[in-house]
Amino acid sequence: RDRLRSRGLGDVYKRQTLRIESSCEIVNGFNNCPKLKNLSFMSDGKVKEIGGLNSNAITTFYIPNMALSVSGVNNCSALTTVVIGASLTSFTGFNNCPKLNKFTVDSSNTTFKVVDNNLYQGNKLCRVPMSKSDIMVTNGTTEIMSNAIQVAFANSISIPNGCILANDSIKCQSVGQIIPVSYTHLRAHETGAY
């Protein structure tokens, strides 16, 4: 398998743009590239795994349609948007990205979906935008995954009954209240006073 790693690329840490050739299957090892603003793929090609892109200046992270997994994209202070391709089945990382506020998912992806701008992997809450202060977890959610809620301050977090909280699922400096919600009760009071 063709792999692209930062070793042997010399001044990669000074580059602002990285273009991945269509024959590459694994992209990894581009950590601490503070000037890297653009990551592009020549085509959806063969890339299956993306990781090791910590601490860069990318604002929109496009995950190609052929990619199956992405991990190790953390501490990205400029990142605002993650665009998920058709084949992605594994999504971890994207921790400590304070401006990350938008997720989009290719309509043919059967693993991930966006509801109220929250990212879900099946019936599990995967990630909440960093700017949310009132978080309503969707009815039918069975688990809030590790690192799913990373906001500085939350006024409220409403969680459906029976939902499991994974270790480190909620990381906030301050939370006003965590509300266990019975959705049959909630529907009767949808006027905004919960």
JSON list of C-alpha atoms in Angstrom, two decimals, residues 55-177:
[
{"chain": "A", "resi": 55, "resn": "SER", "atom": "CA", "xyz": [-1.81, 21.06, 15.24]},
{"chain": "A", "resi": 56, "resn": "ASN", "atom": "CA", "xyz": [-2.29, 22.56, 11.79]},
{"chain": "A", "resi": 57, "resn": "ALA", "atom": "CA", "xyz": [-4.07, 25.63, 10.34]},
{"chain": "A", "resi": 58, "resn": "ILE", "atom": "CA", "xyz": [-6.64, 23.84, 8.13]},
{"chain": "A", "resi": 59, "resn": "THR", "atom": "CA", "xyz": [-10.08, 25.52, 8.31]},
{"chain": "A", "resi": 60, "resn": "THR", "atom": "CA", "xyz": [-12.18, 22.95, 6.40]},
{"chain": "A", "resi": 61, "resn": "PHE", "atom": "CA", "xyz": [-11.26, 19.28, 6.60]},
{"chain": "A", "resi": 62, "resn": "TYR", "atom": "CA", "xyz": [-12.58, 17.29, 3.63]},
{"chain": "A", "resi": 63, "resn": "ILE", "atom": "CA", "xyz": [-12.67, 13.53, 4.14]},
{"chain": "A", "resi": 64, "resn": "PRO", "atom": "CA", "xyz": [-12.66, 11.94, 0.66]},
{"chain": "A", "resi": 65, "resn": "ASN", "atom": "CA", "xyz": [-15.44, 9.55, -0.40]},
{"chain": "A", "resi": 66, "resn": "MET", "atom": "CA", "xyz": [-13.15, 6.49, -0.40]},
{"chain": "A", "resi": 67, "resn": "ALA", "atom": "CA", "xyz": [-11.70, 7.08, 3.11]},
{"chain": "A", "resi": 68, "resn": "LEU", "atom": "CA", "xyz": [-12.85, 4.54, 5.71]},
{"chain": "A", "resi": 69, "resn": "SER", "atom": "CA", "xyz": [-11.28, 6.00, 8.85]},
{"chain": "A", "resi": 70, "resn": "VAL", "atom": "CA", "xyz": [-9.96, 9.28, 10.19]},
{"chain": "A", "resi": 71, "resn": "SER", "atom": "CA", "xyz": [-8.22, 9.83, 13.52]},
{"chain": "A", "resi": 72, "resn": "GLY", "atom": "CA", "xyz": [-5.53, 11.93, 15.12]},
{"chain": "A", "resi": 73, "resn": "VAL", "atom": "CA", "xyz": [-6.67, 15.33, 13.87]},
{"chain": "A", "resi": 74, "resn": "ASN", "atom": "CA", "xyz": [-6.51, 17.29, 17.12]},
{"chain": "A", "resi": 75, "resn": "ASN", "atom": "CA", "xyz": [-5.50, 20.72, 18.43]},
{"chain": "A", "resi": 76, "resn": "CYS", "atom": "CA", "xyz": [-6.45, 22.48, 15.20]},
{"chain": "A", "resi": 77, "resn": "SER", "atom": "CA", "xyz": [-7.15, 26.05, 16.28]},
{"chain": "A", "resi": 78, "resn": "ALA", "atom": "CA", "xyz": [-8.45, 27.23, 12.87]},
{"chain": "A", "resi": 79, "resn": "LEU", "atom": "CA", "xyz": [-10.68, 24.23, 12.02]},
{"chain": "A", "resi": 80, "resn": "THR", "atom": "CA", "xyz": [-14.34, 25.26, 11.56]},
{"chain": "A", "resi": 81, "resn": "THR", "atom": "CA", "xyz": [-15.86, 22.54, 9.34]},
{"chain": "A", "resi": 82, "resn": "VAL", "atom": "CA", "xyz": [-15.56, 18.79, 8.80]},
{"chain": "A", "resi": 83, "resn": "VAL", "atom": "CA", "xyz": [-16.99, 17.34, 5.56]},
{"chain": "A", "resi": 84, "resn": "ILE", "atom": "CA", "xyz": [-17.48, 13.56, 5.73]},
{"chain": "A", "resi": 85, "resn": "GLY", "atom": "CA", "xyz": [-17.40, 11.47, 2.56]},
{"chain": "A", "resi": 86, "resn": "ALA", "atom": "CA", "xyz": [-19.56, 8.54, 1.47]},
{"chain": "A", "resi": 87, "resn": "SER", "atom": "CA", "xyz": [-17.53, 5.60, 2.85]},
{"chain": "A", "resi": 88, "resn": "LEU", "atom": "CA", "xyz": [-16.33, 6.80, 6.28]},
{"chain": "A", "resi": 89, "resn": "THR", "atom": "CA", "xyz": [-17.09, 4.29, 9.06]},
{"chain": "A", "resi": 90, "resn": "SER", "atom": "CA", "xyz": [-14.67, 5.36, 11.82]},
{"chain": "A", "resi": 91, "resn": "PHE", "atom": "CA", "xyz": [-14.32, 8.92, 13.16]},
{"chain": "A", "resi": 92, "resn": "THR", "atom": "CA", "xyz": [-12.14, 9.73, 16.17]},
{"chain": "A", "resi": 93, "resn": "GLY", "atom": "CA", "xyz": [-10.04, 12.73, 17.06]},
{"chain": "A", "resi": 94, "resn": "PHE", "atom": "CA", "xyz": [-10.99, 16.34, 16.31]},
{"chain": "A", "resi": 95, "resn": "ASN", "atom": "CA", "xyz": [-10.41, 17.11, 19.99]},
{"chain": "A", "resi": 96, "resn": "ASN", "atom": "CA", "xyz": [-9.50, 20.58, 21.20]},
{"chain": "A", "resi": 97, "resn": "CYS", "atom": "CA", "xyz": [-10.58, 22.29, 17.98]},
{"chain": "A", "resi": 98, "resn": "PRO", "atom": "CA", "xyz": [-12.25, 25.38, 19.53]},
{"chain": "A", "resi": 99, "resn": "LYS", "atom": "CA", "xyz": [-13.79, 26.75, 16.30]},
{"chain": "A", "resi": 100, "resn": "LEU", "atom": "CA", "xyz": [-15.22, 23.44, 15.02]},
{"chain": "A", "resi": 101, "resn": "ASN", "atom": "CA", "xyz": [-18.90, 24.25, 14.54]},
{"chain": "A", "resi": 102, "resn": "LYS", "atom": "CA", "xyz": [-20.13, 22.53, 11.39]},
{"chain": "A", "resi": 103, "resn": "PHE", "atom": "CA", "xyz": [-20.38, 18.96, 10.14]},
{"chain": "A", "resi": 104, "resn": "THR", "atom": "CA", "xyz": [-21.68, 17.83, 6.78]},
{"chain": "A", "resi": 105, "resn": "VAL", "atom": "CA", "xyz": [-22.10, 14.22, 5.64]},
{"chain": "A", "resi": 106, "resn": "ASP", "atom": "CA", "xyz": [-22.33, 12.90, 2.09]},
{"chain": "A", "resi": 107, "resn": "SER", "atom": "CA", "xyz": [-25.93, 11.77, 1.46]},
{"chain": "A", "resi": 108, "resn": "SER", "atom": "CA", "xyz": [-24.77, 8.23, 0.55]},
{"chain": "A", "resi": 109, "resn": "ASN", "atom": "CA", "xyz": [-22.96, 7.68, 3.86]},
{"chain": "A", "resi": 110, "resn": "THR", "atom": "CA", "xyz": [-24.95, 5.09, 5.85]},
{"chain": "A", "resi": 111, "resn": "THR", "atom": "CA", "xyz": [-22.87, 5.33, 9.05]},
{"chain": "A", "resi": 112, "resn": "PHE", "atom": "CA", "xyz": [-22.97, 9.04, 9.91]},
{"chain": "A", "resi": 113, "resn": "LYS", "atom": "CA", "xyz": [-25.69, 11.70, 9.94]},
{"chain": "A", "resi": 114, "resn": "VAL", "atom": "CA", "xyz": [-26.09, 15.27, 11.13]},
{"chain": "A", "resi": 115, "resn": "VAL", "atom": "CA", "xyz": [-29.09, 16.20, 13.28]},
{"chain": "A", "resi": 116, "resn": "ASP", "atom": "CA", "xyz": [-29.37, 19.79, 14.56]},
{"chain": "A", "resi": 117, "resn": "ASN", "atom": "CA", "xyz": [-25.72, 20.20, 13.47]},
{"chain": "A", "resi": 118, "resn": "ASN", "atom": "CA", "xyz": [-24.67, 17.42, 15.88]},
{"chain": "A", "resi": 119, "resn": "LEU", "atom": "CA", "xyz": [-22.75, 14.50, 14.37]},
{"chain": "A", "resi": 120, "resn": "TYR", "atom": "CA", "xyz": [-24.18, 11.02, 15.01]},
{"chain": "A", "resi": 121, "resn": "GLN", "atom": "CA", "xyz": [-22.66, 7.64, 14.24]},
{"chain": "A", "resi": 122, "resn": "GLY", "atom": "CA", "xyz": [-25.79, 5.52, 13.96]},
{"chain": "A", "resi": 123, "resn": "ASN", "atom": "CA", "xyz": [-27.68, 6.07, 17.22]},
{"chain": "A", "resi": 124, "resn": "LYS", "atom": "CA", "xyz": [-24.61, 7.35, 19.09]},
{"chain": "A", "resi": 125, "resn": "LEU", "atom": "CA", "xyz": [-23.79, 11.05, 19.54]},
{"chain": "A", "resi": 126, "resn": "CYS", "atom": "CA", "xyz": [-20.30, 11.47, 18.10]},
{"chain": "A", "resi": 127, "resn": "ARG", "atom": "CA", "xyz": [-19.67, 15.26, 18.29]},
{"chain": "A", "resi": 128, "resn": "VAL", "atom": "CA", "xyz": [-21.42, 18.52, 19.15]},
{"chain": "A", "resi": 129, "resn": "PRO", "atom": "CA", "xyz": [-20.32, 21.87, 17.67]},
{"chain": "A", "resi": 130, "resn": "MET", "atom": "CA", "xyz": [-18.07, 23.84, 20.00]},
{"chain": "A", "resi": 131, "resn": "SER", "atom": "CA", "xyz": [-20.36, 26.89, 19.98]},
{"chain": "A", "resi": 132, "resn": "LYS", "atom": "CA", "xyz": [-23.48, 25.18, 21.32]},
{"chain": "A", "resi": 133, "resn": "SER", "atom": "CA", "xyz": [-24.61, 26.28, 24.76]},
{"chain": "A", "resi": 134, "resn": "ASP", "atom": "CA", "xyz": [-27.97, 24.48, 24.90]},
{"chain": "A", "resi": 135, "resn": "ILE", "atom": "CA", "xyz": [-27.51, 20.89, 23.82]},
{"chain": "A", "resi": 136, "resn": "MET", "atom": "CA", "xyz": [-30.47, 18.64, 23.09]},
{"chain": "A", "resi": 137, "resn": "VAL", "atom": "CA", "xyz": [-29.46, 15.03, 22.42]},
{"chain": "A", "resi": 138, "resn": "THR", "atom": "CA", "xyz": [-31.81, 13.45, 19.86]},
{"chain": "A", "resi": 139, "resn": "ASN", "atom": "CA", "xyz": [-34.50, 11.02, 20.99]},
{"chain": "A", "resi": 140, "resn": "GLY", "atom": "CA", "xyz": [-33.37, 7.43, 20.39]},
{"chain": "A", "resi": 141, "resn": "THR", "atom": "CA", "xyz": [-29.70, 8.16, 21.11]},
{"chain": "A", "resi": 142, "resn": "THR", "atom": "CA", "xyz": [-28.27, 5.19, 23.02]},
{"chain": "A", "resi": 143, "resn": "GLU", "atom": "CA", "xyz": [-24.82, 6.57, 23.85]},
{"chain": "A", "resi": 144, "resn": "ILE", "atom": "CA", "xyz": [-22.88, 9.80, 24.08]},
{"chain": "A", "resi": 145, "resn": "MET", "atom": "CA", "xyz": [-19.44, 8.77, 22.85]},
{"chain": "A", "resi": 146, "resn": "SER", "atom": "CA", "xyz": [-16.15, 9.75, 24.45]},
{"chain": "A", "resi": 147, "resn": "ASN", "atom": "CA", "xyz": [-15.27, 13.42, 23.74]},
{"chain": "A", "resi": 148, "resn": "ALA", "atom": "CA", "xyz": [-18.65, 14.04, 22.06]},
{"chain": "A", "resi": 149, "resn": "ILE", "atom": "CA", "xyz": [-19.41, 17.23, 23.99]},
{"chain": "A", "resi": 150, "resn": "GLN", "atom": "CA", "xyz": [-16.43, 19.60, 24.23]},
{"chain": "A", "resi": 151, "resn": "VAL", "atom": "CA", "xyz": [-17.78, 23.07, 24.88]},
{"chain": "A", "resi": 152, "resn": "ALA", "atom": "CA", "xyz": [-16.43, 25.72, 27.21]},
{"chain": "A", "resi": 153, "resn": "PHE", "atom": "CA", "xyz": [-19.78, 26.60, 28.77]},
{"chain": "A", "resi": 154, "resn": "ALA", "atom": "CA", "xyz": [-23.13, 24.83, 28.47]},
{"chain": "A", "resi": 155, "resn": "ASN", "atom": "CA", "xyz": [-26.34, 26.29, 29.81]},
{"chain": "A", "resi": 156, "resn": "SER", "atom": "CA", "xyz": [-28.03, 22.90, 29.60]},
{"chain": "A", "resi": 157, "resn": "ILE", "atom": "CA", "xyz": [-27.52, 19.41, 28.25]},
{"chain": "A", "resi": 158, "resn": "SER", "atom": "CA", "xyz": [-30.72, 17.41, 27.74]},
{"chain": "A", "resi": 159, "resn": "ILE", "atom": "CA", "xyz": [-30.17, 13.66, 27.54]},
{"chain": "A", "resi": 160, "resn": "PRO", "atom": "CA", "xyz": [-32.83, 11.05, 26.69]},
{"chain": "A", "resi": 161, "resn": "ASN", "atom": "CA", "xyz": [-33.63, 8.46, 29.35]},
{"chain": "A", "resi": 162, "resn": "GLY", "atom": "CA", "xyz": [-31.57, 5.30, 29.00]},
{"chain": "A", "resi": 163, "resn": "CYS", "atom": "CA", "xyz": [-28.73, 7.03, 27.15]},
{"chain": "A", "resi": 164, "resn": "ILE", "atom": "CA", "xyz": [-25.27, 5.83, 28.26]},
{"chain": "A", "resi": 165, "resn": "LEU", "atom": "CA", "xyz": [-22.48, 8.33, 28.88]},
{"chain": "A", "resi": 166, "resn": "ALA", "atom": "CA", "xyz": [-19.06, 6.99, 27.82]},
{"chain": "A", "resi": 167, "resn": "ASN", "atom": "CA", "xyz": [-15.98, 7.96, 29.83]},
{"chain": "A", "resi": 168, "resn": "ASP", "atom": "CA", "xyz": [-15.06, 11.58, 29.11]},
{"chain": "A", "resi": 169, "resn": "SER", "atom": "CA", "xyz": [-18.19, 12.08, 27.00]},
{"chain": "A", "resi": 170, "resn": "ILE", "atom": "CA", "xyz": [-18.82, 15.57, 28.39]},
{"chain": "A", "resi": 171, "resn": "LYS", "atom": "CA", "xyz": [-15.91, 18.01, 28.72]},
{"chain": "A", "resi": 172, "resn": "CYS", "atom": "CA", "xyz": [-17.05, 21.48, 29.79]},
{"chain": "A", "resi": 173, "resn": "GLN", "atom": "CA", "xyz": [-15.58, 24.14, 32.04]},
{"chain": "A", "resi": 174, "resn": "SER", "atom": "CA", "xyz": [-19.09, 24.88, 33.28]},
{"chain": "A", "resi": 175, "resn": "VAL", "atom": "CA", "xyz": [-22.50, 23.22, 32.87]},
{"chain": "A", "resi": 176, "resn": "GLY", "atom": "CA", "xyz": [-25.65, 24.92, 34.14]},
{"chain": "A", "resi": 177, "resn": "GLN", "atom": "CA", "xyz": [-27.70, 21.73, 34.28]}
]
